[in-house]
Coordinates of C-alpha atoms in Angstrom, one line a residue:
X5 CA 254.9 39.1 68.4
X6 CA 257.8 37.8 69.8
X7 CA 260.8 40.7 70.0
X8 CA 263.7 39.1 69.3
X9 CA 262.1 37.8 65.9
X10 CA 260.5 41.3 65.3
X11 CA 264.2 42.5 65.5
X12 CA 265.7 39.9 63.8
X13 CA 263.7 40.6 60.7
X14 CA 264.1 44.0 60.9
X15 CA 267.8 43.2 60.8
X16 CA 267.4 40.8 58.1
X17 CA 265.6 43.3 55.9
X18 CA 267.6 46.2 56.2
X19 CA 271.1 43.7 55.4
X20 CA 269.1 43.0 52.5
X21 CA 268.3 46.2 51.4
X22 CA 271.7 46.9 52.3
X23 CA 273.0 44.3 49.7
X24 CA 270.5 45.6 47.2
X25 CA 271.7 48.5 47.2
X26 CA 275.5 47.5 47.0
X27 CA 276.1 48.9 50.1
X28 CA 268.7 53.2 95.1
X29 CA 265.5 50.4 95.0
X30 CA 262.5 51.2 92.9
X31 CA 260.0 51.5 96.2
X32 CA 262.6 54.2 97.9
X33 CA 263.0 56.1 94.4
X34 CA 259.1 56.4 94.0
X35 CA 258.9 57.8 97.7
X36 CA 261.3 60.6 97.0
X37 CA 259.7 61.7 94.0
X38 CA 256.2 61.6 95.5
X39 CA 257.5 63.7 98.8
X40 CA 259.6 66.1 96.6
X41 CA 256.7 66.1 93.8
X42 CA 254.3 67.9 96.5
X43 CA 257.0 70.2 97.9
X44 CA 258.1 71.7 94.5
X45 CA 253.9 71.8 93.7
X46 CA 253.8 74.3 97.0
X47 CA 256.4 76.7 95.2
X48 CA 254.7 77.0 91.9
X49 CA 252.4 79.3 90.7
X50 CA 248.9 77.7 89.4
X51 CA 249.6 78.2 86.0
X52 CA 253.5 76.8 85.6
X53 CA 252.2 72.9 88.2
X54 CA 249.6 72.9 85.2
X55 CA 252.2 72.8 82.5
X56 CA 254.0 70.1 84.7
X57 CA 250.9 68.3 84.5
X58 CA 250.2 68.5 81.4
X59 CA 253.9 68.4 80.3
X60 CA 256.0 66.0 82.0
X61 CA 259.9 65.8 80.7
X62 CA 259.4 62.0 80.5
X63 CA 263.2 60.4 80.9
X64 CA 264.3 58.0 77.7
X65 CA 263.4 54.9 79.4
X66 CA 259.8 55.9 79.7
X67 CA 258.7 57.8 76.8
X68 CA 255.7 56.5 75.5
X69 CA 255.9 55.0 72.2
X70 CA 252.9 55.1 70.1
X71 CA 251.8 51.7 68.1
X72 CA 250.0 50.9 65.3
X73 CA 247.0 51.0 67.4
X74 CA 247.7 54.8 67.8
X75 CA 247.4 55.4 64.6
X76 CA 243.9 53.4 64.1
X77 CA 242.3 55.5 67.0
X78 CA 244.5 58.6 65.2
X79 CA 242.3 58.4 62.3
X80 CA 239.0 57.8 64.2
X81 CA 239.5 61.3 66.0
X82 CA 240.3 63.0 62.7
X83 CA 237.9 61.5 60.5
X84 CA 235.7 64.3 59.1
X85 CA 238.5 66.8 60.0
X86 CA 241.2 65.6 57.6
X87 CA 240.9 65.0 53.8
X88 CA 241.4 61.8 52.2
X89 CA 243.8 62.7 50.2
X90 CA 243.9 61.5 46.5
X91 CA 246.9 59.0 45.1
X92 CA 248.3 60.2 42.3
X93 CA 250.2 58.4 39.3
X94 CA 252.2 59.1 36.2
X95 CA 253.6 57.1 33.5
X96 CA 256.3 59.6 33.2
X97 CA 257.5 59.4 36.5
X98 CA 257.1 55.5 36.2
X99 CA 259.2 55.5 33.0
X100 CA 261.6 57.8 34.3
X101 CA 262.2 55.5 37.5
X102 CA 261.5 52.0 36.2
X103 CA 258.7 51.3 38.5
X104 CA 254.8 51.7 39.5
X105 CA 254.7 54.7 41.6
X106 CA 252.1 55.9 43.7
X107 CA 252.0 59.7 45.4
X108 CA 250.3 60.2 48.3
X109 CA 249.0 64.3 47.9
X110 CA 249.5 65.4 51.4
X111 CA 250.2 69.2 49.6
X112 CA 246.4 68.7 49.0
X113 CA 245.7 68.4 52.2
X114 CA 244.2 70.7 54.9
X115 CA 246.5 73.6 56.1
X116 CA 248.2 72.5 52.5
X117 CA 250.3 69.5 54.7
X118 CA 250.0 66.3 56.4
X119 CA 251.0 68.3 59.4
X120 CA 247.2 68.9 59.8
X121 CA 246.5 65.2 60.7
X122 CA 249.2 64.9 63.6
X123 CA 247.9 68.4 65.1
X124 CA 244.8 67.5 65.3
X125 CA 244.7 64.7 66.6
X126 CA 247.1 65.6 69.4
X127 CA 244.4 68.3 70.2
X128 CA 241.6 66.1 70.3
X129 CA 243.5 63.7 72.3
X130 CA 243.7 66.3 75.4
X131 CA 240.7 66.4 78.0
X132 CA 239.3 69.1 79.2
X133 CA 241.9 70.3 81.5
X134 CA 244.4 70.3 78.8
X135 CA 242.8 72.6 76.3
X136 CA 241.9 74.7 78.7
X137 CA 244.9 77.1 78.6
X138 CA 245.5 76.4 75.1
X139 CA 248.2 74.7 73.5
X140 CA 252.0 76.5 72.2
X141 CA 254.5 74.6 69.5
X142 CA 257.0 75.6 67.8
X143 CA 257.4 75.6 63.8
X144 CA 259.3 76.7 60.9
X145 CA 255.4 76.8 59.0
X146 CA 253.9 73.6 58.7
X147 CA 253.4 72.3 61.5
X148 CA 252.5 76.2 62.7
X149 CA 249.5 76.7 60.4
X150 CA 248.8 72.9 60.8
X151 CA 248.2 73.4 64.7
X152 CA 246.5 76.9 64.3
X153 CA 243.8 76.0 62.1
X154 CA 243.5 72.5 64.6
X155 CA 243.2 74.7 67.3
X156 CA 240.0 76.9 65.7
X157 CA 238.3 74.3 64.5
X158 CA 238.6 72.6 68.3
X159 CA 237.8 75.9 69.7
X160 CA 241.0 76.1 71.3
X161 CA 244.0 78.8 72.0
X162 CA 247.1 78.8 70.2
X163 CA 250.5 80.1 70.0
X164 CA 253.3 79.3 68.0
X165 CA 256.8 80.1 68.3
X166 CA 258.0 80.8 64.6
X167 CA 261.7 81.7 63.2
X168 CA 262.1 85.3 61.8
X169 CA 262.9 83.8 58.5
X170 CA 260.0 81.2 58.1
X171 CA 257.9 81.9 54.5
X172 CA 255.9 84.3 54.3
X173 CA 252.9 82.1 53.1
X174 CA 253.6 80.6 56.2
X175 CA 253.7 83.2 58.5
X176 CA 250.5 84.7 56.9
X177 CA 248.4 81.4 57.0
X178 CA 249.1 81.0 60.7
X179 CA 247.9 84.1 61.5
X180 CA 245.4 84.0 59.6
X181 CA 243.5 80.7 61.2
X182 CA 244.0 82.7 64.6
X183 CA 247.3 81.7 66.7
X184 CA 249.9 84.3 68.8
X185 CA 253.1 84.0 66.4
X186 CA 256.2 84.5 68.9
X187 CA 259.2 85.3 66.3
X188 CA 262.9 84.0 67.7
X189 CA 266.3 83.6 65.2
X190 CA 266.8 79.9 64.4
X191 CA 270.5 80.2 64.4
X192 CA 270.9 82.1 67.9
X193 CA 268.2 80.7 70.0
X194 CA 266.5 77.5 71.1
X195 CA 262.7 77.4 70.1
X196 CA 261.9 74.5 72.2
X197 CA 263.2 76.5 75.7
X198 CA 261.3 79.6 74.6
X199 CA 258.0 77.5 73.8
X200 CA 258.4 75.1 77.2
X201 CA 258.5 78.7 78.8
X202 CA 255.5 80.2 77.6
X203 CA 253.6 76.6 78.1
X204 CA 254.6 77.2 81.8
X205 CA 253.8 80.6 82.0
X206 CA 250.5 79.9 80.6
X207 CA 249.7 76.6 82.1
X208 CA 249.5 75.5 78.0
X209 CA 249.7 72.2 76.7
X210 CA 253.3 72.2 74.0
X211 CA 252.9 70.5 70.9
X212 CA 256.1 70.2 69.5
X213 CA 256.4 69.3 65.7
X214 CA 257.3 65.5 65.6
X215 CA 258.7 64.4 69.2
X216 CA 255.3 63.9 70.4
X217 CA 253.3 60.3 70.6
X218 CA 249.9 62.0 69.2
X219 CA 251.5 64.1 66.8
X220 CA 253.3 60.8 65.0
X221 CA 250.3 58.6 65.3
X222 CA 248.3 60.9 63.3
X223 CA 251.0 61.3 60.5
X224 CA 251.0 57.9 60.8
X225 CA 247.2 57.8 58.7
X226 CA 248.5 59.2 55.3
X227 CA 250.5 56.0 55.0
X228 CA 247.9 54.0 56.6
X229 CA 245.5 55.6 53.6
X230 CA 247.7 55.0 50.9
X231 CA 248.0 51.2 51.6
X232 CA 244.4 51.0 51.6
X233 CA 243.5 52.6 48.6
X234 CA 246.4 50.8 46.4
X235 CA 247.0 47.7 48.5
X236 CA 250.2 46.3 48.1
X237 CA 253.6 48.2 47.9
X238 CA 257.0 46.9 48.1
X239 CA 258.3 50.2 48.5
X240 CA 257.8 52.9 50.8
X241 CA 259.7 56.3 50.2
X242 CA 259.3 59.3 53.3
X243 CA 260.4 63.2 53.2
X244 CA 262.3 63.3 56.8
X245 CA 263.0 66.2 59.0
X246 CA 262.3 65.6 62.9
X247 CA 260.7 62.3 62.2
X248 CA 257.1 62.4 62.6
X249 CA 255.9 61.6 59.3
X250 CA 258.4 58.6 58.6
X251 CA 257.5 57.1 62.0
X252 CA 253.9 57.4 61.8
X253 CA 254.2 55.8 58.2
X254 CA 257.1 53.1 59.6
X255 CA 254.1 52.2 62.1
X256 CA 251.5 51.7 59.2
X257 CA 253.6 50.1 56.6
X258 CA 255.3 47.6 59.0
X259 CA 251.7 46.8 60.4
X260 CA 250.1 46.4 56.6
X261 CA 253.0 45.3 55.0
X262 CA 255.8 43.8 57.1
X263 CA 258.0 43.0 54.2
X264 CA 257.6 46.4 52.5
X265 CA 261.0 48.5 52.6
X266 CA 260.9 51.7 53.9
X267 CA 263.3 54.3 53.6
X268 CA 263.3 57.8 54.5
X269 CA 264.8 60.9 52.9
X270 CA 266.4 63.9 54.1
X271 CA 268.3 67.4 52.5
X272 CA 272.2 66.3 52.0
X273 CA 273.0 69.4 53.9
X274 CA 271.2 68.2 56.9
X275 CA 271.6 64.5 57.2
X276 CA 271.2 64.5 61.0
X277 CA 268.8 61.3 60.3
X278 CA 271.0 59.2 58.2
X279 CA 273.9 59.4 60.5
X280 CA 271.6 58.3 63.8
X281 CA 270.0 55.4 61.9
X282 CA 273.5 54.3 61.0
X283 CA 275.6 54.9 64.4
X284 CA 272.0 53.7 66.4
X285 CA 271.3 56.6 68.4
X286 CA 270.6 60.4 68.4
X287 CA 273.3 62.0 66.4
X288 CA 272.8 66.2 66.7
X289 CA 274.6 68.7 64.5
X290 CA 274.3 72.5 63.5
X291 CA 271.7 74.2 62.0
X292 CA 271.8 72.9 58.5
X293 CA 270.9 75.1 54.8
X294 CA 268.6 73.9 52.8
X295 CA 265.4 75.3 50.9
X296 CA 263.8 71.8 52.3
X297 CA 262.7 74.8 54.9
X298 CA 260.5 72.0 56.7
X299 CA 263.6 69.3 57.5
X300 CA 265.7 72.5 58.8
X301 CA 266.5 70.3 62.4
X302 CA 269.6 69.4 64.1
X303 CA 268.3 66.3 65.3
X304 CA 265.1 63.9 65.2
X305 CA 262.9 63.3 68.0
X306 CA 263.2 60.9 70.7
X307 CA 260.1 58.9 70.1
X308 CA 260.6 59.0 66.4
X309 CA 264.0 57.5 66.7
X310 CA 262.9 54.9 68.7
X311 CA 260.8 54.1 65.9
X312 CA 262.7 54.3 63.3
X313 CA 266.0 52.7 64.1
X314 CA 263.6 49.2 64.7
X315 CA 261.3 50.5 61.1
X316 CA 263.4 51.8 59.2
X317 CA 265.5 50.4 56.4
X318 CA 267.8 53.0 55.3
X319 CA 267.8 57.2 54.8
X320 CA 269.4 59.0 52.0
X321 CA 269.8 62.5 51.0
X322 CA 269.1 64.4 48.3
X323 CA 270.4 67.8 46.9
X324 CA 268.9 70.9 46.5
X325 CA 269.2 71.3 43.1
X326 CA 267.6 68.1 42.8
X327 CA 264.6 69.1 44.9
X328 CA 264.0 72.1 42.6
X329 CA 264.1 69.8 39.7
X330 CA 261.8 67.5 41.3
X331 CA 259.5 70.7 41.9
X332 CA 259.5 71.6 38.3
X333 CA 258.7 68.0 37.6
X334 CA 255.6 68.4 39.1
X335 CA 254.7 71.6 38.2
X336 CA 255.1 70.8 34.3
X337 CA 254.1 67.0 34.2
X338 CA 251.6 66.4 37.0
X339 CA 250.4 70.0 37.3
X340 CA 250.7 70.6 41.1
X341 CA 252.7 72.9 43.5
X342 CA 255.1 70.8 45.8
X343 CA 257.4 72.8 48.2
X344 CA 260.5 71.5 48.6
X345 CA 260.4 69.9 52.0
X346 CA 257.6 68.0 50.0
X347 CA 259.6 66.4 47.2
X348 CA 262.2 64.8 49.3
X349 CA 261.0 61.6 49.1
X350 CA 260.6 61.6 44.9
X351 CA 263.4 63.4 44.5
X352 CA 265.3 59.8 46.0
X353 CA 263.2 57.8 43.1
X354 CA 263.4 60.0 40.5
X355 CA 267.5 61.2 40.6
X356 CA 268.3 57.4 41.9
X357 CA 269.2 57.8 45.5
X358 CA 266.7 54.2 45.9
X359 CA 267.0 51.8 44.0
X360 CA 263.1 50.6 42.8
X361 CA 263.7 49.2 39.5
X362 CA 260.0 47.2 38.7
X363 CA 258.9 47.7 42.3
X364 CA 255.5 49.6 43.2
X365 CA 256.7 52.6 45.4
X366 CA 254.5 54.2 47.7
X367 CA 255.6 58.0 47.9
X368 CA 254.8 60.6 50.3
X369 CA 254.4 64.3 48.8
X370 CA 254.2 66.1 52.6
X371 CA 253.4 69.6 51.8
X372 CA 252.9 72.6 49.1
X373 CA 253.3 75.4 51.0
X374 CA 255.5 77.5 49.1
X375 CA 254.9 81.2 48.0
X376 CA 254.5 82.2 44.6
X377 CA 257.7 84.2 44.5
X378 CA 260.1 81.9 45.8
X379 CA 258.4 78.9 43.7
X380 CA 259.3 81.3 40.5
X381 CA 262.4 82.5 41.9
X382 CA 263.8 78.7 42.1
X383 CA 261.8 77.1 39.4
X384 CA 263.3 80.7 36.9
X385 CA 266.6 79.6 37.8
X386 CA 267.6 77.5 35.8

């Protein structure tokens, strides 16, 4: 496809959504790298040239954007691995928001989150060389337990840099399927520094949450799933925190359904995505609050937001308190357990931050880790 038209329609949809909505020479270059490649090699020690090798710091202009093609080979690696997972529907919630609205059960999936797809099939994507060492990432739960349990299955090493305050449930889980957990403060520290040092120490492959081309194109299958088992959806609605679920489903949808609307959502308090798509780059800011404990970032991921500022049609925010009520939505109606990272995206239908009114909506439930005490603790307080 031609890019400028690819753009130009992006363009065109999102100013109609908008309205909807009332709103030195290559050659000598190459040469120095190569020379000054081999000396630096001669002052490493095995372990850190491996994590080099393994984990190049790839400069913006040659990051390595995954495609819709990802995503199909994505779901051949982690077919038999990952659960379908079931579409579910209810004519309250279709009442409520004046339109036909399909969820996507990622909390039913393995690990308990989508976060299982993208891990594994980043693992299985590594040769031999790769997964020798192991592989270390960093995570606030998901994508922890997600990547551990990947890992055992695979038969490969894992550690996971974790913040002191993640849940409990989380913690535990992680553990549980087998990985190191290497605790750091979230407020005071940088977890991607202390997980590219232990990857070079090691000689480990890093994993990181979102910014990673595997990780993205294996989110990218829950959308690609929900298209195929409903078929046509003029909606799509996506929880955001780093970005790798809303790009991985931007890459489906816009693929499957090139006029279908896609908009992601994110916790009011840490709107980080909202105000890149709309200044068209990277915007960073502090360490936001929420108890959407999965979107806690300062700033989505260079190959997502490469992704999403062409895919994307618009990101809102939500509140907490409307998260909780969107929990005890489906708790009493629907009878499942949603964490609140997981209800960002029905919390936009259902307390009309999107406007869907007779649409079908495709909607993303990401996750339903959440511990018993905190999910009685918020749901109790009423």
């Amino acid at each position: 496809m031609d890019n400028s038209l690819s753009t130009r329609g992006h363009l065109q949809r999102r100013a109609s959504y908008q309205t909807r909505k009332g709103r030195c020479s290559a050659l000598n270059c190459c040469m120095f790298l190569s020379l000054n490649r081999l000396r630096f090699k001669e002052t490493c020690s095995s372990a850190q040239w491996r994590f080099l090798v393994v984990n190049p710091a790839p400069a913006p202009a040659s990051l390595r954007i995954p495609t819709f093609d990802d995503v199909r080979a994505a779901r051949a690696r982690i077919s038999g691995a990952a659960h379908r997972t079931p579409v579910l529907t209810s004519r309250t919630a279709d009442a409520r928001a004046g339109a036909a609205i399909f969820f996507k059960a990622e909390n039913l999936q393995r690990a308990g989150a989508f976060k299982f797809r993208g891990a594994y099939n980043a693992i299985a994507a590594l040769d031999a060389f790769s997964r020798k060492n192991g592989v270390v990432a960093f995570s606030s739960g998901n994508h922890a337990q997600a990547l551990a349990y990947a890992a055992r299955l695979q038969g490969v090493s894992a550690t996971v840099v974790m913040p002191r305050d993640a849940p409990e449930i989380k913690v535990a889980a992680t553990k549980g399927y087998g990985a190191e957990i290497v605790f750091y403060d979230r407020y005071t520290e940088d977890r991607a520094e202390i997980s590219q040092r232990l990857a070079a120490e090691r000689g480990a492959a890093l994993i990181p949450p979102y910014d990673h081309p595997d990780v993205i194109a294996g989110q990218g299958t829950a959308a690609l799933e929900l298209i195929e088992d409903v078929g046509e959806i003029d909606l799509l609605v996506v929880p955001l925190g780093g970005g790798g679920l809303l790009a991985g489903s931007a890459l489906s949808a816009r693929a499957l359904l090139p006029a279908c609307t896609i908009v992601g959502v994110e916790p009011e308090a840490g709107n980080d995505g909202q105000q890149s798509l709309r200044k068209g780059e990277v915007v960073q800011i502090p360490v936001p609050k929420s108890i959407a404990d999965g979107a806690i970032v300062t700033h989505v991921g260079a190959h997502n937001f490469a992704i999403l500022k062409n895919k994307v049609d618009d990101i809102v925010t939500v509140t907490d308190a409307q998260l909780v009520e969107t929990m005890r939505f489906f708790a009493e109606r629907m009878k499942i357990i949603v964490e609140p990272t997981g209800c960002l995206a029905a919390a936009g239908v259902l307390h009309g931050a999107i406007a869907c009114g007779g649409a079908r909506v495709g909607i993303l439930l990401s996750g339903g880790n959440i511990d018993l005490k905190t999910f009685s603790a918020l749901l109790g307080g009423r």
